[in-house]
Amino acid sequence: MKALKERILRDGKCFEGGILKVDNFINHQMDPILMKSMAVEFVRRFASTRINKVMTIEASGIAPAIMVGYLLELPVVFAKKKVPSTMENMLTTKVYSFTKDRTYDVCVSRDYLCPGDKVLFIDDFLANGNAAKGVIDLVKQAGAELVGMGFLIEKSFQHGGDYLREQGIHVESLAIIESLDNCEIRIKE
Ligand code: 5GP
């Protein structure tokens, strides 16, 4: 998606370990106009998919997911990173975060992820695919169906996308970063 690629090149910042910071328009300050355009693009790309629920993981996936849910007029459920003491009827899984170098529990209530749900997962980044694998596990535990996964930014050099596509999952990424070597952002045409 042209506008996103241009914005990444303009405002994205490279960090050691293959991390791209987009705090200027996605992860800290947010640009709602661009966020809306990205959601419109997801709606276009998943137009032939039957969806009844949008899912994400807190916190950074919530903004793009709610935009998609708003346009599709569908509920948006976010998996929580801390298991709340008051939440009953929970599904849980473990996710390793390479940006934070730790494993955390991710959970969602069976009240909001239900058998038969057709789930579109939306997140900000796809890197190694660990968050995505956690979501696949939660959706499976719920007896729901994962009908697609949409990412604002995929870092193809970390190969999570290869894994998901090999599983036959419909993956859409609005910008694909091929390399961050030497702190130079190389985006797929
Ligand atoms: P994965 O689980 O695919 O390895 O990583 C995806 C998650 O890690 C995303 O939800 C995102 O929050 C975070 N993440 C991975 N790579 C980056 C990155 O380069 N920049 C930022 N800001 N977050 C990232």
Coordinates of N, CA, C and O in Angstrom, one line a residue, residues 117-180:
D117 N -17.4 -19.1 15.1 CA -17.0 -17.8 14.7 C -16.0 -17.8 13.5 O -15.1 -18.7 13.4
K118 N -16.2 -16.9 12.6 CA -15.3 -16.7 11.4 C -14.4 -15.5 11.7 O -14.9 -14.4 11.6
V119 N -13.2 -15.8 12.0 CA -12.3 -14.7 12.6 C -11.3 -14.1 11.7 O -10.6 -14.9 11.0
L120 N -11.3 -12.8 11.6 CA -10.3 -12.1 10.9 C -9.3 -11.5 11.9 O -9.8 -10.7 12.7
F121 N -8.1 -11.9 11.9 CA -7.1 -11.4 12.9 C -6.3 -10.2 12.2 O -5.9 -10.3 11.1
I122 N -6.2 -9.1 13.0 CA -5.5 -7.9 12.5 C -4.5 -7.6 13.5 O -4.7 -7.6 14.7
D123 N -3.2 -7.3 13.1 CA -2.2 -6.8 14.0 C -1.3 -5.8 13.3 O -1.4 -5.6 12.1
D124 N -0.5 -5.1 14.1 CA 0.4 -4.1 13.5 C 1.6 -4.7 12.8 O 1.8 -4.4 11.6
F125 N 2.3 -5.7 13.4 CA 3.5 -6.3 12.8 C 3.4 -7.8 12.7 O 2.8 -8.4 13.6
L126 N 3.9 -8.3 11.7 CA 4.2 -9.8 11.6 C 5.7 -9.9 11.5 O 6.3 -9.4 10.5
A127 N 6.3 -10.6 12.5 CA 7.7 -10.8 12.4 C 8.0 -12.3 12.3 O 7.9 -12.9 11.3
N128 N 8.3 -13.0 13.5 CA 8.5 -14.4 13.5 C 7.2 -15.2 13.5 O 7.2 -16.4 13.3
G129 N 6.1 -14.5 13.8 CA 4.8 -15.2 13.7 C 4.4 -15.8 15.0 O 3.4 -16.6 15.1
N130 N 5.1 -15.5 16.1 CA 4.7 -16.1 17.4 C 3.3 -15.6 17.9 O 2.6 -16.4 18.4
A131 N 3.0 -14.3 17.8 CA 1.7 -13.8 18.2 C 0.6 -14.5 17.4 O -0.4 -15.0 17.9
A132 N 0.9 -14.6 16.1 CA -0.1 -15.2 15.1 C -0.3 -16.7 15.5 O -1.4 -17.2 15.5
K133 N 0.8 -17.4 15.9 CA 0.6 -18.8 16.3 C -0.2 -18.9 17.6 O -1.0 -19.9 17.7
G134 N 0.0 -18.0 18.5 CA -0.9 -18.0 19.7 C -2.3 -17.8 19.4 O -3.2 -18.5 19.9
V135 N -2.6 -16.9 18.4 CA -4.0 -16.7 18.0 C -4.6 -17.9 17.3 O -5.7 -18.3 17.6
I136 N -3.8 -18.5 16.5 CA -4.2 -19.8 15.8 C -4.7 -20.8 16.9 O -5.7 -21.4 16.8
D137 N -3.8 -20.9 17.9 CA -4.1 -21.8 19.0 C -5.4 -21.5 19.7 O -6.3 -22.3 20.0
L138 N -5.6 -20.2 20.0 CA -6.8 -19.7 20.7 C -8.1 -20.0 19.9 O -9.1 -20.5 20.4
V139 N -8.0 -19.7 18.6 CA -9.1 -19.9 17.7 C -9.5 -21.4 17.6 O -10.6 -21.7 17.7
K140 N -8.4 -22.2 17.6 CA -8.6 -23.6 17.5 C -9.3 -24.1 18.8 O -10.3 -24.9 18.8
Q141 N -8.8 -23.7 20.0 CA -9.4 -24.1 21.2 C -10.8 -23.7 21.3 O -11.6 -24.4 22.0
A142 N -11.2 -22.6 20.7 CA -12.6 -22.1 20.8 C -13.5 -22.8 19.9 O -14.7 -22.7 20.0
G143 N -12.9 -23.6 18.9 CA -13.8 -24.2 17.9 C -14.2 -23.2 16.9 O -15.2 -23.4 16.2
A144 N -13.5 -22.1 16.8 CA -13.8 -21.1 15.8 C -13.0 -21.4 14.5 O -12.2 -22.3 14.5
E145 N -13.1 -20.5 13.5 CA -12.4 -20.7 12.2 C -11.6 -19.4 11.9 O -12.2 -18.3 12.0
L146 N -10.4 -19.6 11.6 CA -9.5 -18.4 11.3 C -9.7 -18.2 9.7 O -9.2 -19.1 9.0
V147 N -10.3 -17.1 9.3 CA -10.5 -17.0 7.9 C -9.5 -16.0 7.2 O -9.4 -15.9 6.0
G148 N -8.7 -15.3 8.0 CA -7.7 -14.5 7.4 C -6.9 -13.8 8.5 O -7.3 -13.7 9.6
M149 N -5.7 -13.3 8.1 CA -4.8 -12.5 9.0 C -4.3 -11.3 8.2 O -3.7 -11.5 7.1
G150 N -4.5 -10.2 8.8 CA -4.0 -8.9 8.1 C -3.0 -8.2 9.0 O -3.3 -8.0 10.2
F151 N -1.9 -7.8 8.4 CA -0.9 -7.1 9.1 C -0.6 -5.8 8.5 O -0.5 -5.7 7.2
L152 N -0.4 -4.7 9.2 CA 0.0 -3.5 8.6 C 1.4 -3.6 8.0 O 1.6 -3.3 6.9
I153 N 2.3 -4.2 8.8 CA 3.7 -4.3 8.4 C 4.2 -5.7 8.6 O 4.1 -6.3 9.7
E154 N 4.7 -6.4 7.6 CA 5.3 -7.7 7.7 C 6.8 -7.5 7.4 O 7.2 -6.9 6.5
K155 N 7.6 -8.2 8.3 CA 9.1 -8.2 8.1 C 9.4 -9.6 7.5 O 9.5 -10.5 8.3
S156 N 9.5 -9.6 6.2 CA 9.6 -10.9 5.6 C 10.9 -11.6 5.9 O 11.0 -12.9 5.8
F157 N 12.0 -10.9 6.4 CA 13.2 -11.5 6.7 C 13.1 -12.3 8.0 O 14.1 -13.0 8.4
Q158 N 12.0 -12.2 8.7 CA 11.8 -13.0 9.9 C 10.9 -14.2 9.7 O 10.7 -15.0 10.6
H159 N 10.3 -14.3 8.5 CA 9.7 -15.6 8.0 C 8.4 -16.0 8.7 O 8.0 -17.2 8.4
G160 N 7.8 -15.2 9.6 CA 6.5 -15.7 10.1 C 5.5 -15.8 9.0 O 4.7 -16.7 9.0
G161 N 5.6 -14.9 8.0 CA 4.6 -14.9 6.9 C 4.8 -16.2 6.1 O 3.8 -16.8 5.6
D162 N 6.0 -16.7 5.9 CA 6.2 -18.0 5.2 C 5.4 -19.1 5.9 O 4.7 -19.9 5.2
Y163 N 5.6 -19.1 7.2 CA 5.0 -20.2 8.0 C 3.5 -20.1 7.8 O 2.8 -21.2 7.5
L164 N 2.9 -18.9 8.0 CA 1.4 -18.8 7.9 C 0.9 -19.2 6.6 O -0.1 -19.9 6.5
R165 N 1.6 -18.7 5.5 CA 1.1 -19.0 4.2 C 1.2 -20.5 3.9 O 0.4 -21.1 3.2
E166 N 2.3 -21.2 4.4 CA 2.4 -22.6 4.2 C 1.3 -23.4 4.9 O 1.0 -24.5 4.4
Q167 N 0.7 -22.8 5.9 CA -0.4 -23.4 6.6 C -1.7 -23.2 5.8 O -2.8 -23.7 6.2
G168 N -1.6 -22.5 4.7 CA -2.8 -22.2 3.9 C -3.7 -21.1 4.4 O -4.8 -20.9 3.9
I169 N -3.1 -20.3 5.3 CA -3.9 -19.1 5.8 C -3.8 -18.0 4.8 O -2.7 -17.7 4.2
H170 N -4.9 -17.3 4.6 CA -5.0 -16.1 3.8 C -4.3 -14.9 4.5 O -4.9 -14.4 5.5
V171 N -3.1 -14.6 4.2 CA -2.4 -13.5 4.8 C -2.3 -12.3 3.9 O -1.9 -12.4 2.8
E172 N -2.6 -11.1 4.5 CA -2.4 -9.9 3.7 C -1.6 -8.9 4.6 O -1.9 -8.7 5.7
S173 N -0.5 -8.4 4.0 CA 0.3 -7.4 4.6 C 0.4 -6.2 3.8 O 0.6 -6.3 2.6
L174 N 0.2 -5.0 4.4 CA 0.1 -3.8 3.6 C 1.4 -3.2 3.2 O 1.5 -2.4 2.3
A175 N 2.5 -3.6 4.0 CA 3.8 -3.2 3.6 C 4.7 -4.3 4.0 O 4.6 -4.9 5.1
I176 N 5.6 -4.7 3.1 CA 6.5 -5.9 3.4 C 7.9 -5.3 3.4 O 8.4 -4.8 2.4
I177 N 8.6 -5.4 4.6 CA 9.9 -5.0 4.8 C 10.9 -6.2 4.5 O 10.8 -7.2 5.2
E178 N 11.7 -6.0 3.5 CA 12.6 -7.1 3.1 C 13.8 -7.2 3.9 O 14.4 -8.2 4.2
S179 N 14.3 -6.0 4.3 CA 15.5 -6.0 5.1 C 15.6 -4.6 5.9 O 15.1 -3.6 5.4
L180 N 16.3 -4.8 7.0 CA 16.6 -3.6 7.8 C 18.1 -3.5 8.0 O 18.6 -2.9 8.9

